[in-house]
Amino acid sequence: MTHAQKWVLGLASLASFMMSLDALVVTTTLTTIRHDLAASVESLEWTVNAYSLTFAVLLLTGAALGDRFGRRRMFGAGLAVFTVASVACALSPTIGVLIAARAVQGAGAALVLPLSLTLLSAAFPPQQRGRAMGLYLGLTGLATFSGPFIGGAIADGLAWQWIFWLNLPIGVVAMLLAARRIAESVGPNTRFDLGGVLLVTAGAFGIVWGLVRGGAAGWGSAEVLGALVLGAALVVAFVGWERRTATPMLPMRFFALRAFATANPANFCVFASLYGTLFFLAQYFQTVLGQGPLGAGLLLMPWTATLMVCAPISGRLVDRFGERTFVVGGLLLQAVGMGWIALVTSQGEHSTGTGYLDLLPGLIVGGVGLTMAMPAAQKAVVGAVRPAEVGQASGAFMMLRILGGVFGVAVSVAVFAGLGGYSSVAEFTTGFTAAMGTVAVIAVVGMIVALGMPSRRPAAPPPDHAPPIAQQPNLEAIDG
């Protein structure tokens, strides 16, 4: 690894660390925020959803801006927006101001995260990319590992505003170093695809709005159905537009590539299962096992630690053995782990609940599985396209990843609400068991999709001056 590659890896991971830490610590301090700002449950929910909404709908736009105006420049701009918005969150006098600032944070993150993956992928050749992505996820895993603990500690003894003040020094340092240590690059298209941006932003907004509002407004309500139908129609219009425009922000020919077309939906299921699990685990530890926020964060650590420990190992092995084995195997382990948790908790529905040690094997197996699948899916997607097109592929990958998280939470919450509730330990356990069964099923679906991935690693992408992919039938080494 060269000196320049080390700087790109370190700064991309630092930026990802910042986004991941912020998302996790917020979820464990919601009760404190509710008391301090006299927030309703609905408005409190939007302190999380406002971030996810703008983040998801602007991801492809963020990648397109980087390709057009410079990836390093837009990466730094995203860090600046996120950092300033974090300060606004910390200074928020009301819940409404906090929600608005969280939405701006999401817009900044939509610039930073896809471009961090783009910069990383462009800095490493295909034969080193799996190891680099494993290290990227491992360093990001520090945030996942420490986030629940930090959030719990803040909720138990410090002012909640410090979860946002933490971003100020990290953001300033990252911006200064990125300007000095990362080389500038642009994508293959110098024209900005305004029509594509408007269509995909509006379409993603409709879909995410419907998923976010499904539990509160009702899945059969006019608001939710209308948002989902309108969002889907705009996405179809976006596909038609991209097929006709001379400079598409997301070339539809990418989906003719087997690795791209299968690894993306498989990764959607990875993050749907991940976020569906994460949403309920801390609640189980507090509601059923009687832990406080700090205790719940500590109990999550064996699960979250797998990302930090196993991701670099998985990334190196992916370079050697190929992506499909790790995506399929990882999703299988996640299904087994969550299935185990659903099984053991179902036996405690009418008592005081299942003990932590009974859950621990499932947590570790599922965590290892997710850690296996994530770097492999990322490598498959960005390795399927030419180096100059990595930004466009990364934007699509990140957008589907966030949509997967929103989908996983929405579906698991709907199942929980239909079969359980919060009135008693037994009722909560019933809903929790059903939710864990649901995330296990999602993992199985992803595993089935991943079986369609190429069984061998794709050949090295052609150089930037090569003819279009459609004229290169051997771009991917595919066997049955």
CSV table of C-alpha atoms in Angstrom, one decimal:
chain,number,residue,atom,x,y,z
A,1,MET,CA,0.0,0.0,0.0
A,2,THR,CA,1.5,3.3,-1.1
A,3,HIS,CA,1.6,6.5,1.1
A,4,ALA,CA,-1.1,8.1,-1.0
A,5,GLN,CA,-3.3,5.1,-0.7
A,6,LYS,CA,-2.9,5.1,3.1
A,7,TRP,CA,-4.1,8.7,3.2
A,8,VAL,CA,-7.2,8.0,1.1
A,9,LEU,CA,-8.1,4.9,3.1
A,10,GLY,CA,-7.6,6.8,6.4
A,11,LEU,CA,-9.6,9.8,5.4
A,12,ALA,CA,-12.4,7.9,3.8
A,13,SER,CA,-12.7,5.7,6.9
A,14,LEU,CA,-12.6,8.7,9.2
A,15,ALA,CA,-15.5,10.3,7.3
A,16,SER,CA,-17.5,7.1,7.4
A,17,PHE,CA,-16.7,6.8,11.1
A,18,MET,CA,-18.2,10.2,11.7
A,19,MET,CA,-21.4,9.4,9.9
A,20,SER,CA,-21.8,6.0,11.5
A,21,LEU,CA,-21.1,7.3,15.0
A,22,ASP,CA,-23.6,10.1,14.7
A,23,ALA,CA,-26.4,7.8,13.6
A,24,LEU,CA,-25.8,5.3,16.4
A,25,VAL,CA,-25.4,7.6,19.3
A,26,VAL,CA,-28.6,9.5,18.4
A,27,THR,CA,-30.7,6.3,18.7
A,28,THR,CA,-29.5,5.7,22.3
A,29,THR,CA,-30.1,9.3,23.5
A,30,LEU,CA,-33.7,9.8,22.2
A,31,THR,CA,-35.2,9.6,25.7
A,32,THR,CA,-33.0,12.3,27.0
A,33,ILE,CA,-33.8,14.6,24.0
A,34,ARG,CA,-37.5,13.9,24.5
A,35,HIS,CA,-37.3,15.2,28.1
A,36,ASP,CA,-35.1,18.2,27.4
A,37,LEU,CA,-37.1,19.5,24.4
A,38,ALA,CA,-40.5,18.3,25.4
A,39,ALA,CA,-40.9,16.4,22.2
A,40,SER,CA,-43.7,14.1,21.2
A,41,VAL,CA,-43.1,10.6,20.1
A,42,GLU,CA,-43.9,11.5,16.5
A,43,SER,CA,-41.5,14.5,16.4
A,44,LEU,CA,-38.8,12.4,18.2
A,45,GLU,CA,-39.1,9.8,15.5
A,46,TRP,CA,-38.4,12.5,12.9
A,47,THR,CA,-35.0,13.3,14.5
A,48,VAL,CA,-34.0,9.9,13.1
A,49,ASN,CA,-36.2,9.9,9.9
A,50,ALA,CA,-35.3,13.4,8.7
A,51,TYR,CA,-31.6,12.3,8.5
A,52,SER,CA,-32.4,9.1,6.7
A,53,LEU,CA,-34.8,10.8,4.3
A,54,THR,CA,-32.4,13.4,2.9
A,55,PHE,CA,-29.5,11.0,3.0
A,56,ALA,CA,-31.3,8.3,0.9
A,57,VAL,CA,-32.8,10.6,-1.7
A,58,LEU,CA,-29.7,12.6,-2.4
A,59,LEU,CA,-27.1,9.8,-2.6
A,60,LEU,CA,-27.1,9.5,-6.4
A,61,THR,CA,-27.1,13.3,-6.6
A,62,GLY,CA,-24.0,13.4,-4.3
A,63,ALA,CA,-22.2,11.0,-6.5
A,64,ALA,CA,-23.1,12.9,-9.7
A,65,LEU,CA,-21.9,16.2,-8.2
A,66,GLY,CA,-18.6,14.6,-7.4
A,67,ASP,CA,-18.2,13.3,-10.9
A,68,ARG,CA,-19.1,16.7,-12.4
A,69,PHE,CA,-17.3,19.2,-10.1
A,70,GLY,CA,-14.5,17.1,-8.5
A,71,ARG,CA,-14.8,14.2,-6.1
A,72,ARG,CA,-12.3,15.7,-3.5
A,73,ARG,CA,-14.0,19.1,-3.7
A,74,MET,CA,-17.5,17.7,-3.2
A,75,PHE,CA,-16.2,15.3,-0.5
A,76,GLY,CA,-14.9,18.3,1.4
A,77,ALA,CA,-18.1,20.3,0.8
A,78,GLY,CA,-20.1,17.4,2.2
A,79,LEU,CA,-17.9,17.3,5.3
A,80,ALA,CA,-18.4,21.0,5.8
A,81,VAL,CA,-22.2,20.8,5.4
A,82,PHE,CA,-22.3,17.9,7.9
A,83,THR,CA,-20.1,19.6,10.4
A,84,VAL,CA,-22.0,22.9,10.4
A,85,ALA,CA,-25.3,21.0,10.6
A,86,SER,CA,-24.0,19.1,13.6
A,87,VAL,CA,-23.2,22.4,15.4
A,88,ALA,CA,-26.8,23.6,14.5
A,89,CYS,CA,-28.1,20.3,16.1
A,90,ALA,CA,-26.2,20.9,19.3
A,91,LEU,CA,-27.5,24.5,19.5
A,92,SER,CA,-31.1,23.6,18.7
A,93,PRO,CA,-33.5,25.3,21.1
A,94,THR,CA,-36.6,23.3,20.0
A,95,ILE,CA,-37.4,19.9,18.5
A,96,GLY,CA,-38.4,21.5,15.2
A,97,VAL,CA,-35.0,23.2,14.8
A,98,LEU,CA,-33.3,19.9,15.6
A,99,ILE,CA,-35.3,18.0,13.0
A,100,ALA,CA,-34.4,20.6,10.3
A,101,ALA,CA,-30.7,20.5,11.3
A,102,ARG,CA,-30.8,16.7,11.1
A,103,ALA,CA,-32.2,16.9,7.6
A,104,VAL,CA,-29.2,19.1,6.6
A,105,GLN,CA,-26.9,16.6,8.2
A,106,GLY,CA,-28.3,13.9,5.9
A,107,ALA,CA,-27.7,16.1,2.9
A,108,GLY,CA,-24.0,16.4,3.9
A,109,ALA,CA,-23.7,12.7,4.5
A,110,ALA,CA,-25.2,12.1,1.0
A,111,LEU,CA,-22.1,13.8,-0.4
A,112,VAL,CA,-19.6,12.3,1.9
A,113,LEU,CA,-20.4,8.5,2.0
A,114,PRO,CA,-20.7,7.7,-1.7
A,115,LEU,CA,-17.6,9.8,-2.5
A,116,SER,CA,-15.6,8.2,0.3
A,117,LEU,CA,-16.3,4.8,-1.4
A,118,THR,CA,-15.5,6.3,-4.8
A,119,LEU,CA,-12.2,7.8,-3.7
A,120,LEU,CA,-11.3,4.5,-2.1
A,121,SER,CA,-12.2,2.4,-5.1
A,122,ALA,CA,-10.3,4.7,-7.5
A,123,ALA,CA,-7.2,4.6,-5.3
A,124,PHE,CA,-6.8,0.8,-5.2
A,125,PRO,CA,-6.6,-1.6,-8.2
A,126,PRO,CA,-9.1,-4.5,-8.3
A,127,GLN,CA,-6.7,-7.0,-6.8
A,128,GLN,CA,-6.3,-4.9,-3.7
A,129,ARG,CA,-9.8,-3.4,-3.4
A,130,GLY,CA,-11.3,-6.2,-1.3
A,131,ARG,CA,-8.6,-5.8,1.4
A,132,ALA,CA,-9.0,-2.0,1.3
A,133,MET,CA,-12.7,-2.2,1.7
A,134,GLY,CA,-12.3,-4.6,4.6
A,135,LEU,CA,-10.0,-2.2,6.4
A,136,TYR,CA,-12.5,0.6,5.5
A,137,LEU,CA,-15.3,-1.3,7.1
A,138,GLY,CA,-13.1,-2.4,10.0
A,139,LEU,CA,-12.2,1.2,10.9
A,140,THR,CA,-15.8,2.3,10.4
A,141,GLY,CA,-16.6,-0.6,12.8
A,142,LEU,CA,-15.0,1.4,15.5
A,143,ALA,CA,-18.0,3.7,15.4
A,144,THR,CA,-20.4,0.8,15.3
A,145,PHE,CA,-18.5,-0.8,18.2
A,146,SER,CA,-18.3,2.3,20.4
A,147,GLY,CA,-21.5,4.1,19.3
A,148,PRO,CA,-24.0,2.3,21.6
A,149,PHE,CA,-21.6,2.7,24.5
A,150,ILE,CA,-20.9,6.4,23.9
A,151,GLY,CA,-24.6,7.1,23.4
A,152,GLY,CA,-25.5,5.2,26.6
A,153,ALA,CA,-22.9,7.1,28.6
A,154,ILE,CA,-24.1,10.4,27.2
A,155,ALA,CA,-27.7,9.5,28.0
A,156,ASP,CA,-26.8,8.5,31.5
A,157,GLY,CA,-24.7,11.4,32.6
A,158,LEU,CA,-23.8,14.0,30.0
A,159,ALA,CA,-25.7,16.6,28.0
A,160,TRP,CA,-27.2,15.1,24.8
A,161,GLN,CA,-25.8,18.0,22.8
A,162,TRP,CA,-22.3,16.4,23.0
A,163,ILE,CA,-23.3,13.7,20.5
A,164,PHE,CA,-23.2,16.5,17.9
A,165,TRP,CA,-20.3,18.6,19.3
A,166,LEU,CA,-18.1,15.5,18.8
A,167,ASN,CA,-18.5,16.0,15.0
A,168,LEU,CA,-16.9,19.5,15.1
A,169,PRO,CA,-13.2,18.6,15.7
A,170,ILE,CA,-13.4,15.4,13.6
A,171,GLY,CA,-15.0,17.3,10.7
A,172,VAL,CA,-12.5,20.2,10.7
A,173,VAL,CA,-9.5,17.8,10.8
A,174,ALA,CA,-11.0,15.6,8.0
A,175,MET,CA,-11.6,18.7,5.7
A,176,LEU,CA,-8.1,20.1,6.2
A,177,LEU,CA,-6.4,16.8,5.5
A,178,ALA,CA,-8.6,15.9,2.5
A,179,ALA,CA,-7.6,19.1,0.8
A,180,ARG,CA,-3.9,18.4,1.3
A,181,ARG,CA,-3.7,14.6,0.9
A,182,ILE,CA,-6.3,13.5,-1.7
A,183,ALA,CA,-5.8,14.0,-5.4
A,184,GLU,CA,-8.6,15.6,-7.3
A,185,SER,CA,-10.5,13.4,-9.9
A,186,VAL,CA,-13.7,13.7,-11.9
A,187,GLY,CA,-16.1,11.2,-13.5
A,188,PRO,CA,-16.5,10.3,-17.2
A,189,ASN,CA,-19.3,12.9,-17.7
A,190,THR,CA,-18.7,16.6,-17.4
A,191,ARG,CA,-22.3,17.5,-18.0
A,192,PHE,CA,-24.7,17.5,-15.1
A,193,ASP,CA,-27.8,15.3,-15.6
A,194,LEU,CA,-30.4,17.7,-14.2
A,195,GLY,CA,-33.4,15.7,-15.4
A,196,GLY,CA,-32.0,12.5,-13.9
A,197,VAL,CA,-31.3,14.3,-10.6
A,198,LEU,CA,-34.8,15.7,-10.3
A,199,LEU,CA,-36.5,12.4,-11.2
A,200,VAL,CA,-34.4,10.1,-9.0
A,201,THR,CA,-34.6,12.6,-6.0
A,202,ALA,CA,-38.4,12.9,-6.3
A,203,GLY,CA,-38.8,9.1,-6.8
A,204,ALA,CA,-36.6,8.2,-3.9
A,205,PHE,CA,-38.3,10.7,-1.7
A,206,GLY,CA,-41.7,9.2,-2.4
A,207,ILE,CA,-40.5,5.7,-1.7
A,208,VAL,CA,-38.7,6.6,1.5
A,209,TRP,CA,-41.6,8.8,2.7
A,210,GLY,CA,-44.0,5.9,2.2
A,211,LEU,CA,-41.7,3.4,4.1
A,212,VAL,CA,-41.1,5.9,6.9
A,213,ARG,CA,-44.7,6.8,7.4
A,214,GLY,CA,-46.1,3.3,6.9
A,215,GLY,CA,-46.2,2.4,10.6
A,216,ALA,CA,-47.7,5.6,11.8
A,217,ALA,CA,-50.2,6.4,9.0
A,218,GLY,CA,-51.0,2.8,8.1
A,219,TRP,CA,-49.8,0.8,5.2
A,220,GLY,CA,-53.2,1.0,3.5
A,221,SER,CA,-53.6,4.8,3.9
A,222,ALA,CA,-53.9,7.1,0.9
A,223,GLU,CA,-50.8,9.0,2.1
A,224,VAL,CA,-48.6,5.9,2.1
A,225,LEU,CA,-50.0,4.2,-1.0
A,226,GLY,CA,-49.9,7.4,-2.9
A,227,ALA,CA,-46.3,8.1,-1.9
A,228,LEU,CA,-45.1,4.6,-2.8
A,229,VAL,CA,-47.0,4.6,-6.2
A,230,LEU,CA,-45.8,8.1,-7.1
A,231,GLY,CA,-42.2,7.3,-6.1
A,232,ALA,CA,-42.2,4.0,-8.1
A,233,ALA,CA,-43.7,5.8,-11.2
A,234,LEU,CA,-40.9,8.5,-11.0
A,235,VAL,CA,-38.2,5.8,-10.7
A,236,VAL,CA,-39.6,4.2,-13.8
A,237,ALA,CA,-39.5,7.6,-15.5
A,238,PHE,CA,-35.9,8.0,-14.3
A,239,VAL,CA,-35.0,4.7,-15.9
A,240,GLY,CA,-36.6,5.8,-19.2
A,241,TRP,CA,-34.8,9.2,-19.0
A,242,GLU,CA,-31.4,7.6,-18.3
A,243,ARG,CA,-31.8,5.2,-21.3
A,244,ARG,CA,-32.3,8.2,-23.6
A,245,THR,CA,-30.0,10.9,-22.3
A,246,ALA,CA,-26.5,11.2,-23.7
A,247,THR,CA,-24.9,11.8,-20.3
A,248,PRO,CA,-26.7,9.6,-17.7
A,249,MET,CA,-26.0,9.9,-14.0
A,250,LEU,CA,-26.6,6.2,-13.7
A,251,PRO,CA,-26.1,4.3,-17.0
A,252,MET,CA,-28.7,1.6,-17.3
A,253,ARG,CA,-26.2,-0.7,-19.0
A,254,PHE,CA,-24.7,-1.3,-15.6
A,255,PHE,CA,-27.7,-3.6,-14.8
A,256,ALA,CA,-26.7,-5.8,-17.8
A,257,LEU,CA,-23.6,-6.7,-15.7
A,258,ARG,CA,-24.4,-9.8,-13.7
A,259,ALA,CA,-22.3,-8.8,-10.7
A,260,PHE,CA,-23.8,-5.3,-10.5
A,261,ALA,CA,-27.4,-6.6,-11.0
A,262,THR,CA,-27.2,-9.3,-8.3
A,263,ALA,CA,-24.8,-7.8,-5.7
A,264,ASN,CA,-26.9,-4.6,-5.3
A,265,PRO,CA,-30.2,-6.3,-4.3
A,266,ALA,CA,-28.2,-8.8,-2.1
A,267,ASN,CA,-26.6,-5.9,-0.3
A,268,PHE,CA,-30.1,-4.3,0.0
A,269,CYS,CA,-31.1,-7.4,2.0
A,270,VAL,CA,-27.9,-7.3,4.1
A,271,PHE,CA,-28.7,-3.8,5.3
A,272,ALA,CA,-32.4,-4.5,5.7
A,273,SER,CA,-31.6,-7.4,8.0
A,274,LEU,CA,-28.9,-5.4,9.8
A,275,TYR,CA,-31.0,-2.4,10.6
A,276,GLY,CA,-34.1,-4.4,11.4
A,277,THR,CA,-32.0,-6.3,14.0
A,278,LEU,CA,-30.3,-3.2,15.4
A,279,PHE,CA,-33.7,-1.3,15.8
A,280,PHE,CA,-35.0,-3.9,18.3
A,281,LEU,CA,-31.9,-5.3,20.1
A,282,ALA,CA,-31.3,-2.4,22.4
A,283,GLN,CA,-35.0,-2.2,23.1
A,284,TYR,CA,-35.0,-5.9,24.1
A,285,PHE,CA,-32.1,-5.4,26.5
A,286,GLN,CA,-33.9,-2.5,28.2
A,287,THR,CA,-37.5,-3.7,28.1
A,288,VAL,CA,-37.0,-7.4,28.8
A,289,LEU,CA,-33.7,-7.6,30.5
A,290,GLY,CA,-34.1,-4.4,32.5
A,291,GLN,CA,-30.9,-2.6,31.4
A,292,GLY,CA,-30.4,1.1,31.1
A,293,PRO,CA,-29.1,2.9,28.0
A,294,LEU,CA,-25.4,2.3,29.1
A,295,GLY,CA,-26.0,-1.3,29.9
A,296,ALA,CA,-27.8,-1.9,26.6
A,297,GLY,CA,-24.9,-0.4,24.8
A,298,LEU,CA,-22.4,-2.7,26.6
A,299,LEU,CA,-24.5,-5.7,25.8
A,300,LEU,CA,-24.5,-4.8,22.1
A,301,MET,CA,-20.7,-4.7,21.9
A,302,PRO,CA,-20.1,-8.4,21.2
A,303,TRP,CA,-22.3,-8.1,18.2
A,304,THR,CA,-21.0,-4.7,16.9
A,305,ALA,CA,-17.4,-5.8,17.6
A,306,THR,CA,-17.5,-8.4,14.8
A,307,LEU,CA,-17.5,-5.6,12.2
A,308,MET,CA,-14.3,-4.1,13.6
A,309,VAL,CA,-12.5,-7.5,14.0
A,310,CYS,CA,-13.8,-9.6,11.1
A,311,ALA,CA,-14.2,-7.0,8.2
A,312,PRO,CA,-10.4,-6.7,7.5
A,313,ILE,CA,-10.0,-10.5,7.5
A,314,SER,CA,-13.0,-10.9,5.2
A,315,GLY,CA,-11.8,-8.2,2.8
A,316,ARG,CA,-8.5,-10.0,2.3
A,317,LEU,CA,-10.1,-13.4,1.8
A,318,VAL,CA,-12.6,-11.9,-0.8
A,319,ASP,CA,-9.6,-10.9,-2.9
A,320,ARG,CA,-8.5,-14.5,-2.9
A,321,PHE,CA,-11.7,-16.5,-3.2
A,322,GLY,CA,-14.2,-14.2,-4.9
A,323,GLU,CA,-17.3,-12.4,-3.8
A,324,ARG,CA,-20.2,-14.8,-4.2
A,325,THR,CA,-19.0,-17.2,-1.6
A,326,PHE,CA,-18.8,-14.5,1.1
A,327,VAL,CA,-22.1,-12.8,0.2
A,328,VAL,CA,-24.0,-16.1,0.2
A,329,GLY,CA,-22.2,-17.5,3.2
A,330,GLY,CA,-22.6,-14.3,5.2
A,331,LEU,CA,-26.3,-14.0,4.6
A,332,LEU,CA,-26.7,-17.6,5.5
A,333,LEU,CA,-25.0,-17.0,8.9
A,334,GLN,CA,-27.1,-13.9,9.5
A,335,ALA,CA,-30.3,-16.0,8.8
A,336,VAL,CA,-29.1,-18.7,11.2
A,337,GLY,CA,-28.1,-16.2,13.9
A,338,MET,CA,-31.4,-14.3,13.8
A,339,GLY,CA,-33.3,-17.6,13.5
A,340,TRP,CA,-31.6,-18.8,16.7
A,341,ILE,CA,-32.6,-15.6,18.5
A,342,ALA,CA,-36.2,-15.9,17.3
A,343,LEU,CA,-36.2,-19.6,18.5
A,344,VAL,CA,-34.8,-19.0,22.0
A,345,THR,CA,-36.9,-15.9,22.7
A,346,SER,CA,-40.1,-17.6,21.6
A,347,GLN,CA,-39.5,-20.0,24.6
A,348,GLY,CA,-39.5,-17.1,27.0
A,349,GLU,CA,-42.6,-15.2,25.7
A,350,HIS,CA,-44.7,-16.1,28.7
A,351,SER,CA,-42.1,-15.8,31.4
A,352,THR,CA,-39.5,-13.1,32.2
A,353,GLY,CA,-37.8,-13.4,28.9
A,354,THR,CA,-34.7,-15.1,27.5
A,355,GLY,CA,-31.3,-14.5,29.2
A,356,TYR,CA,-28.4,-12.7,27.5
A,357,LEU,CA,-26.2,-15.7,27.3
A,358,ASP,CA,-28.9,-17.6,25.4
A,359,LEU,CA,-28.9,-14.8,22.8
A,360,LEU,CA,-25.1,-14.4,22.5
A,361,PRO,CA,-24.4,-17.3,20.1
A,362,GLY,CA,-26.9,-15.9,17.6
A,363,LEU,CA,-25.6,-12.3,18.0
A,364,ILE,CA,-22.0,-13.4,17.2
A,365,VAL,CA,-22.9,-15.7,14.3
A,366,GLY,CA,-25.2,-13.1,12.7
A,367,GLY,CA,-22.5,-10.4,13.2
A,368,VAL,CA,-19.8,-12.5,11.6
A,369,GLY,CA,-22.2,-13.2,8.7
A,370,LEU,CA,-23.0,-9.5,8.0
A,371,THR,CA,-19.3,-8.7,8.2
A,372,MET,CA,-18.5,-11.3,5.6
A,373,ALA,CA,-21.2,-10.1,3.2
A,374,MET,CA,-20.6,-6.3,3.3
A,375,PRO,CA,-17.1,-5.9,1.8
A,376,ALA,CA,-17.7,-8.7,-0.7
A,377,ALA,CA,-20.9,-7.0,-2.0
A,378,GLN,CA,-19.2,-3.6,-2.2
A,379,LYS,CA,-16.2,-5.1,-4.2
A,380,ALA,CA,-18.5,-6.9,-6.6
A,381,VAL,CA,-20.5,-3.7,-7.4
A,382,VAL,CA,-17.5,-1.3,-8.0
A,383,GLY,CA,-15.4,-4.0,-9.7
A,384,ALA,CA,-18.1,-4.5,-12.3
A,385,VAL,CA,-17.6,-1.1,-13.9
A,386,ARG,CA,-14.7,0.9,-15.4
A,387,PRO,CA,-12.6,2.9,-13.0
A,388,ALA,CA,-14.0,6.2,-14.2
A,389,GLU,CA,-17.5,5.0,-13.5
A,390,VAL,CA,-16.9,3.9,-9.9
A,391,GLY,CA,-18.6,7.1,-8.7
A,392,GLN,CA,-21.9,6.3,-10.5
A,393,ALA,CA,-21.8,2.7,-9.2
A,394,SER,CA,-21.0,3.8,-5.7
A,395,GLY,CA,-23.9,6.2,-5.6
A,396,ALA,CA,-26.4,3.5,-6.7
A,397,PHE,CA,-24.8,1.1,-4.2
A,398,MET,CA,-25.1,3.5,-1.3
A,399,MET,CA,-28.6,4.6,-2.2
A,400,LEU,CA,-29.9,1.0,-2.2
A,401,ARG,CA,-28.0,0.3,1.0
A,402,ILE,CA,-29.8,3.1,2.8
A,403,LEU,CA,-33.2,2.2,1.2
A,404,GLY,CA,-32.5,-1.3,2.5
A,405,GLY,CA,-32.1,0.0,6.0
A,406,VAL,CA,-35.3,2.0,5.9
A,407,PHE,CA,-37.1,-1.0,4.4
A,408,GLY,CA,-35.8,-3.4,7.1
A,409,VAL,CA,-36.9,-1.1,9.9
A,410,ALA,CA,-40.3,-0.5,8.4
A,411,VAL,CA,-41.1,-4.1,7.8
A,412,SER,CA,-39.8,-5.4,11.1
A,413,VAL,CA,-41.7,-2.6,13.0
A,414,ALA,CA,-44.9,-3.5,11.1
A,415,VAL,CA,-44.5,-7.1,12.0
A,416,PHE,CA,-43.8,-6.2,15.6
A,417,ALA,CA,-46.8,-3.9,15.9
A,418,GLY,CA,-49.1,-6.5,14.3
A,419,LEU,CA,-48.2,-9.3,16.8
A,420,GLY,CA,-46.7,-7.6,19.9
A,421,GLY,CA,-46.5,-4.3,21.8
A,422,TYR,CA,-45.1,-2.5,24.8
A,423,SER,CA,-47.7,-3.2,27.4
A,424,SER,CA,-45.9,-6.2,29.0
A,425,VAL,CA,-42.7,-8.1,28.8
A,426,ALA,CA,-44.5,-11.1,27.3
A,427,GLU,CA,-46.2,-8.9,24.6
A,428,PHE,CA,-42.9,-7.2,23.7
A,429,THR,CA,-41.2,-10.6,23.5
A,430,THR,CA,-43.8,-11.9,21.2
A,431,GLY,CA,-43.4,-9.0,18.8
A,432,PHE,CA,-39.6,-9.1,19.1
A,433,THR,CA,-39.6,-12.8,18.2
A,434,ALA,CA,-41.7,-12.2,15.1
A,435,ALA,CA,-39.4,-9.3,14.1
A,436,MET,CA,-36.3,-11.4,14.4
A,437,GLY,CA,-37.9,-14.1,12.3
A,438,THR,CA,-38.6,-11.4,9.7
A,439,VAL,CA,-35.0,-10.2,9.5
A,440,ALA,CA,-33.9,-13.9,9.1
A,441,VAL,CA,-36.3,-14.3,6.2
A,442,ILE,CA,-34.9,-11.1,4.6
A,443,ALA,CA,-31.4,-12.6,4.9
A,444,VAL,CA,-32.6,-15.8,3.2
A,445,VAL,CA,-34.0,-13.8,0.3
A,446,GLY,CA,-30.7,-12.0,-0.1
A,447,MET,CA,-28.8,-15.3,0.0
A,448,ILE,CA,-31.0,-16.6,-2.8
A,449,VAL,CA,-30.4,-13.5,-4.9
A,450,ALA,CA,-26.6,-13.7,-4.2
A,451,LEU,CA,-26.5,-17.2,-5.7
A,452,GLY,CA,-26.9,-15.5,-9.0
A,453,MET,CA,-23.6,-13.6,-8.6
A,454,PRO,CA,-20.6,-14.6,-10.8
A,455,SER,CA,-18.9,-17.6,-9.2
A,456,ARG,CA,-15.5,-16.2,-10.1
A,457,ARG,CA,-14.2,-12.6,-9.6
A,458,PRO,CA,-14.8,-10.3,-12.6
A,459,ALA,CA,-11.8,-9.7,-14.8
A,460,ALA,CA,-10.1,-6.4,-14.4
A,461,PRO,CA,-12.3,-3.6,-15.8
A,462,PRO,CA,-11.1,-2.2,-19.1
A,463,PRO,CA,-9.3,1.2,-19.2
A,464,ASP,CA,-11.2,4.4,-19.4
A,465,HIS,CA,-10.8,4.8,-23.1
A,466,ALA,CA,-12.2,1.4,-23.9
A,467,PRO,CA,-15.4,1.0,-25.9
A,468,PRO,CA,-18.7,0.8,-24.1
A,469,ILE,CA,-19.3,-2.2,-22.0
A,470,ALA,CA,-22.0,-3.6,-24.3
A,471,GLN,CA,-19.2,-4.2,-26.8
A,472,GLN,CA,-17.1,-6.1,-24.3
A,473,PRO,CA,-18.8,-9.5,-23.7
A,474,ASN,CA,-15.9,-10.7,-21.6
A,475,LEU,CA,-15.9,-7.9,-19.0
A,476,GLU,CA,-17.1,-10.4,-16.4
A,477,ALA,CA,-15.7,-13.9,-16.0
A,478,ILE,CA,-19.0,-15.8,-15.6
A,479,ASP,CA,-19.7,-19.4,-15.3
A,480,GLY,CA,-22.9,-21.1,-14.4
